[in-house]
Coordinates of C-alpha atoms in Angstrom, one line a residue:
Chain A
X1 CA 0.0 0.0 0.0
X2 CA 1.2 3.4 -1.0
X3 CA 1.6 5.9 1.5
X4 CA -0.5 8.6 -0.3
X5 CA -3.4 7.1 -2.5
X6 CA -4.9 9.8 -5.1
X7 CA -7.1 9.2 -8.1
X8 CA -5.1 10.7 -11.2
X9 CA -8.4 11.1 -12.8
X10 CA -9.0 12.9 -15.3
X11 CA -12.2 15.0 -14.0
X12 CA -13.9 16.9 -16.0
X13 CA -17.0 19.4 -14.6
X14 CA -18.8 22.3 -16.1
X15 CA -18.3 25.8 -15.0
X16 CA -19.8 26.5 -11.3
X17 CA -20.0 23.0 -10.6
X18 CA -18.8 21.9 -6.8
X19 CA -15.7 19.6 -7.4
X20 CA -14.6 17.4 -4.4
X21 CA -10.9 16.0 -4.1
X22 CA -9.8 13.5 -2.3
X23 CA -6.6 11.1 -1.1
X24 CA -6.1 9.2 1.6
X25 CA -3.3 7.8 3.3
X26 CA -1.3 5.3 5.5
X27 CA 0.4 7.2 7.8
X28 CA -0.7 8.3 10.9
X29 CA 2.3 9.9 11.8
X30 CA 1.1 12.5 9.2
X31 CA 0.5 15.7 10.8
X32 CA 1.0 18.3 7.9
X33 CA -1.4 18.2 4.8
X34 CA -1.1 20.3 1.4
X35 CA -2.8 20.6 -1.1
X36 CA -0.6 21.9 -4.6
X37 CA -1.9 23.2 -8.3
X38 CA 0.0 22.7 -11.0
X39 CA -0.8 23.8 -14.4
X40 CA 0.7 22.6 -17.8
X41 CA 4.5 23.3 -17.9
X42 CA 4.3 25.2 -14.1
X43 CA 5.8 24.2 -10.9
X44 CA 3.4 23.3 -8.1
X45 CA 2.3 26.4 -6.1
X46 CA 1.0 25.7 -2.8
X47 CA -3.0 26.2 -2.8
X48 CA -4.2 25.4 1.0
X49 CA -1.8 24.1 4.2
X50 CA -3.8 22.5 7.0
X51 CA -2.0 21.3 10.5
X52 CA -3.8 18.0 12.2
X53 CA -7.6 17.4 12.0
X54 CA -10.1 20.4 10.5
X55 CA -11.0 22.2 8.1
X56 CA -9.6 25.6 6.3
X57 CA -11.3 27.9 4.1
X58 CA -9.8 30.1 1.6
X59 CA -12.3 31.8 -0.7
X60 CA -14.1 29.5 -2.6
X61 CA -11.6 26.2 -1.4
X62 CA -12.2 24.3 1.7
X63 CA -9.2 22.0 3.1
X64 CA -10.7 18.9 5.4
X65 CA -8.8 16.6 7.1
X66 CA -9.8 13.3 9.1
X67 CA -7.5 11.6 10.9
X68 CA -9.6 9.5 12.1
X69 CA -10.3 8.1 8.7
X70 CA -7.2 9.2 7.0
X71 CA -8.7 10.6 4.0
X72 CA -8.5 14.6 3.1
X73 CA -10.3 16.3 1.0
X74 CA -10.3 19.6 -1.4
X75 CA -13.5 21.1 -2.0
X76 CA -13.5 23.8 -4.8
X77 CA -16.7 26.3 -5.2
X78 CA -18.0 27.6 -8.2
X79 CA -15.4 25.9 -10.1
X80 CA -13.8 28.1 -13.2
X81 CA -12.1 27.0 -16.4
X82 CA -9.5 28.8 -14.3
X83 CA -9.1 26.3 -12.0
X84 CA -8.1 23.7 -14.6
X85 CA -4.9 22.6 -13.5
X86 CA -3.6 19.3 -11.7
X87 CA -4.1 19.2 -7.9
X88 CA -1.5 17.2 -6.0
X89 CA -2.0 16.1 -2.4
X90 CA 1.4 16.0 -0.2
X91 CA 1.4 15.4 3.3
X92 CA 4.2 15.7 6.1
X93 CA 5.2 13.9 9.0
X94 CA 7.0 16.4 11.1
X95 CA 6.7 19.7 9.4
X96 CA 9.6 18.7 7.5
X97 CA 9.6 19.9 3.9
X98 CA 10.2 16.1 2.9
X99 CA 7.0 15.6 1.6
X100 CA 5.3 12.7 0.4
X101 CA 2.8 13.3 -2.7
X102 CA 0.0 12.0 -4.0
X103 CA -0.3 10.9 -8.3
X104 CA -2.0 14.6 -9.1
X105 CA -5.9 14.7 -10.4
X106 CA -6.3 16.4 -13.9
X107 CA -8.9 19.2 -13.4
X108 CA -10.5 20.3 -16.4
X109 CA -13.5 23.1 -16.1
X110 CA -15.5 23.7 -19.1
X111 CA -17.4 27.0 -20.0
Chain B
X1 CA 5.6 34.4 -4.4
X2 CA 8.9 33.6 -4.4
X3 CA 10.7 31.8 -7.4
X4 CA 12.6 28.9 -8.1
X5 CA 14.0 28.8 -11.6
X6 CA 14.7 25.3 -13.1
X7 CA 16.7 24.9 -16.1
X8 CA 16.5 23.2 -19.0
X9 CA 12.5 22.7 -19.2
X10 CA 13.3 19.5 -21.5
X11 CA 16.4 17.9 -22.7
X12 CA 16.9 14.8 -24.8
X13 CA 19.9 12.9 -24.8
X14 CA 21.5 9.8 -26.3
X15 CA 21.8 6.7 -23.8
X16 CA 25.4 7.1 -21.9
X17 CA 25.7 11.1 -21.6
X18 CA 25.4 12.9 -18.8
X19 CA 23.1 15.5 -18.5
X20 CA 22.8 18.6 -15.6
X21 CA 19.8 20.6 -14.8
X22 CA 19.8 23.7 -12.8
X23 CA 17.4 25.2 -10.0
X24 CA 17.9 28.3 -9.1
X25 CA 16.3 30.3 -6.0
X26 CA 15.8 34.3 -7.4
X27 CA 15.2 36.1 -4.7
X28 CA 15.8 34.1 -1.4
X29 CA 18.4 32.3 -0.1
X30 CA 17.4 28.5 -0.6
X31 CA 19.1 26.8 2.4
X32 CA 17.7 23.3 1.0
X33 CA 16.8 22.3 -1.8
X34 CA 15.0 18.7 -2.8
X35 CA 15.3 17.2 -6.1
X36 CA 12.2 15.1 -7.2
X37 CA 11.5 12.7 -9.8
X38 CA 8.4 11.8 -11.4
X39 CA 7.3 8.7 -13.9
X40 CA 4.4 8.8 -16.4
X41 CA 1.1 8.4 -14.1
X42 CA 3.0 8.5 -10.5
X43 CA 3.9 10.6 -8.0
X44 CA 6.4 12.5 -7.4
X45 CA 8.9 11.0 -5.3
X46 CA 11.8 12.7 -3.2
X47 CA 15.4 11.4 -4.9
X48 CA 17.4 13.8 -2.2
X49 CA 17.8 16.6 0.1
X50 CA 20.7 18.9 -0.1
X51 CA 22.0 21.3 2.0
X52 CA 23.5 24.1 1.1
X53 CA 27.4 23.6 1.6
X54 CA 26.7 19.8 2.4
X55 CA 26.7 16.6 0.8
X56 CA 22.9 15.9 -0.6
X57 CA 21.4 13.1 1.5
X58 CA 19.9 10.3 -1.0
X59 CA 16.3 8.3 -0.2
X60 CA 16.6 4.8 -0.3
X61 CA 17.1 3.2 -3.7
X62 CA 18.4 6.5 -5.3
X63 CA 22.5 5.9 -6.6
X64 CA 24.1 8.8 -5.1
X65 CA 27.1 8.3 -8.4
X66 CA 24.1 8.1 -11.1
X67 CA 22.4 11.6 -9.4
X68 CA 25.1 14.0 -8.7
X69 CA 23.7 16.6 -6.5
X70 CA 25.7 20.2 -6.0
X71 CA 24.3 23.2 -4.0
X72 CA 27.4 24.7 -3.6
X73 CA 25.7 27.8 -2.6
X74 CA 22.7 29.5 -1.5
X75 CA 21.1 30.3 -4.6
X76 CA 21.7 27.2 -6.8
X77 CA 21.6 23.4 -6.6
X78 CA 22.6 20.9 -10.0
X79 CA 21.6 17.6 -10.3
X80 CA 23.8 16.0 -12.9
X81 CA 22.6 12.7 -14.5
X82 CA 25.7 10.4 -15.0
X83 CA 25.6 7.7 -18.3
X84 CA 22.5 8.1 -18.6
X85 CA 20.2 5.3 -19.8
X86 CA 16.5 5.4 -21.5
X87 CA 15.7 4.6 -17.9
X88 CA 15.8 7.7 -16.6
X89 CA 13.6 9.6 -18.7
X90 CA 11.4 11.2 -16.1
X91 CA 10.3 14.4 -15.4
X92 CA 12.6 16.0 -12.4
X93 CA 11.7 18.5 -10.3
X94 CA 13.6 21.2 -7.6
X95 CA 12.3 22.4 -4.3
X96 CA 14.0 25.2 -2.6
X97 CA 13.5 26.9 1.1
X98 CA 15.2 28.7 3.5
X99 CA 15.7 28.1 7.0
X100 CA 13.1 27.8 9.8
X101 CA 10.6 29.4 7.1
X102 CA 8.5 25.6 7.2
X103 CA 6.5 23.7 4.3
X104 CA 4.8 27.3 3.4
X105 CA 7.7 28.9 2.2
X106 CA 8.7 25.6 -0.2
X107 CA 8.5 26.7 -3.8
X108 CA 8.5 24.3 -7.1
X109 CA 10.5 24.9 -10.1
X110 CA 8.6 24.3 -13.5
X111 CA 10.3 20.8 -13.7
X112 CA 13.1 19.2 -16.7
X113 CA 11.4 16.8 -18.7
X114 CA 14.3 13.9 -19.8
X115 CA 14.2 11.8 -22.5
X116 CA 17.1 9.0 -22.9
X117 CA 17.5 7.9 -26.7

């Protein structure tokens, strides 16, 4: 079992539709979960940083994390064709920038 | 944000060369630096951390003589691909930070795509 499990997709959703990411993991030492955007030919650019259990809200993109269940989740609102981009999941043990990634789900948002 | 530069975006090389790609930290001083790698459809996995001023610290399974890691000061970091084989095509990727700023303050190069002949 890999330590991060994300579904690479592809998703594809119409403009303003509620899209829902998810990965889960092994862990449980994991205390620091990310969540990256990447578009074509870009680095990853960090999108939403969570510490523990919770959730964090940024505009129209809620982090969640449950450690209970090990499984976190990216929730984007009103999606845009703007928002197209892959969406990695990385997590931390320590707060250590070692981090462990998930594969990366392919957004696409169509007008 | 801050900005990592990583040069070349793409190279292509015949089997047994040796190729180096740059990553460069613009306007902070990147006191570590991580060099990624990333096959078709999986994640991307940490090859090594260096330090700058230090030798790089390899994960397990990663040949420290095949990945040649510099960072032989604060602003940039080569990893050199040594004889290298159709294998290796990847995509590779830099992380830089500087110290005590945490996970925040980590910024991505754009990444080298590799392709051995």
């Amino acid at each position: 079992q890999k330590e991060v499990e994300q579904d690479p997709g592809p998703l594809s959703v119409p403009e303003g539709a509620i899209v829902s990411l998810n990965c889960t993991y092994s862990n449980s030492a994991f205390q620091y979960f990310m969540w990256y955007r990447q578009y074509s030919r870009k680095g990853p650019e960090l999108l939403m940083y969570t510490y523990s259990s919770g959730n964090k809200e940024d505009g129209r993109f809620t982090a969640q994390v449950d450690k209970s269940s090990k499984y976190i989740s990216l929730f984007i609102r009103d999606s845009q064709p703007s928002d197209s981009a892959t969406y990695l999941c990385a997590m931390s043990a320590s707060g250590s920038e070692k981090l462990v990634f998930g594969k990366g789900m392919k957004l696409t948002v169509n007008p | 944000g801050a900005v990592v530069s990583q040069h070349p975006s793409w190279v292509i090389c015949k089997s047994g060369t040796s190729v180096k790609i740059e990553c460069r930290s613009l306007d902070f001083q990147a006191t570590t630096m991580f060099w990624y790698r990333q096959f078709p459809k999986q994640s991307l996995m940490l090859m090594a951390t260096s330090n700058e001023g230090s030798k790089a610290t390899y994960e397990q399974g990663v040949e420290k003589d095949k990945f040649l890691i510099n960072h032989a000061s604060l602003t940039l970091s080569t990893l050199t691909v040594t004889s290298a084989h159709p294998e290796d095509s990847s995509f590779y990727i830099c992380s830089a930070s500087s110290s005590g700023q945490g996970i925040e303050k980590l910024f991505f190069g754009s990444g080298t795509q590799l392709s051995v002949l």
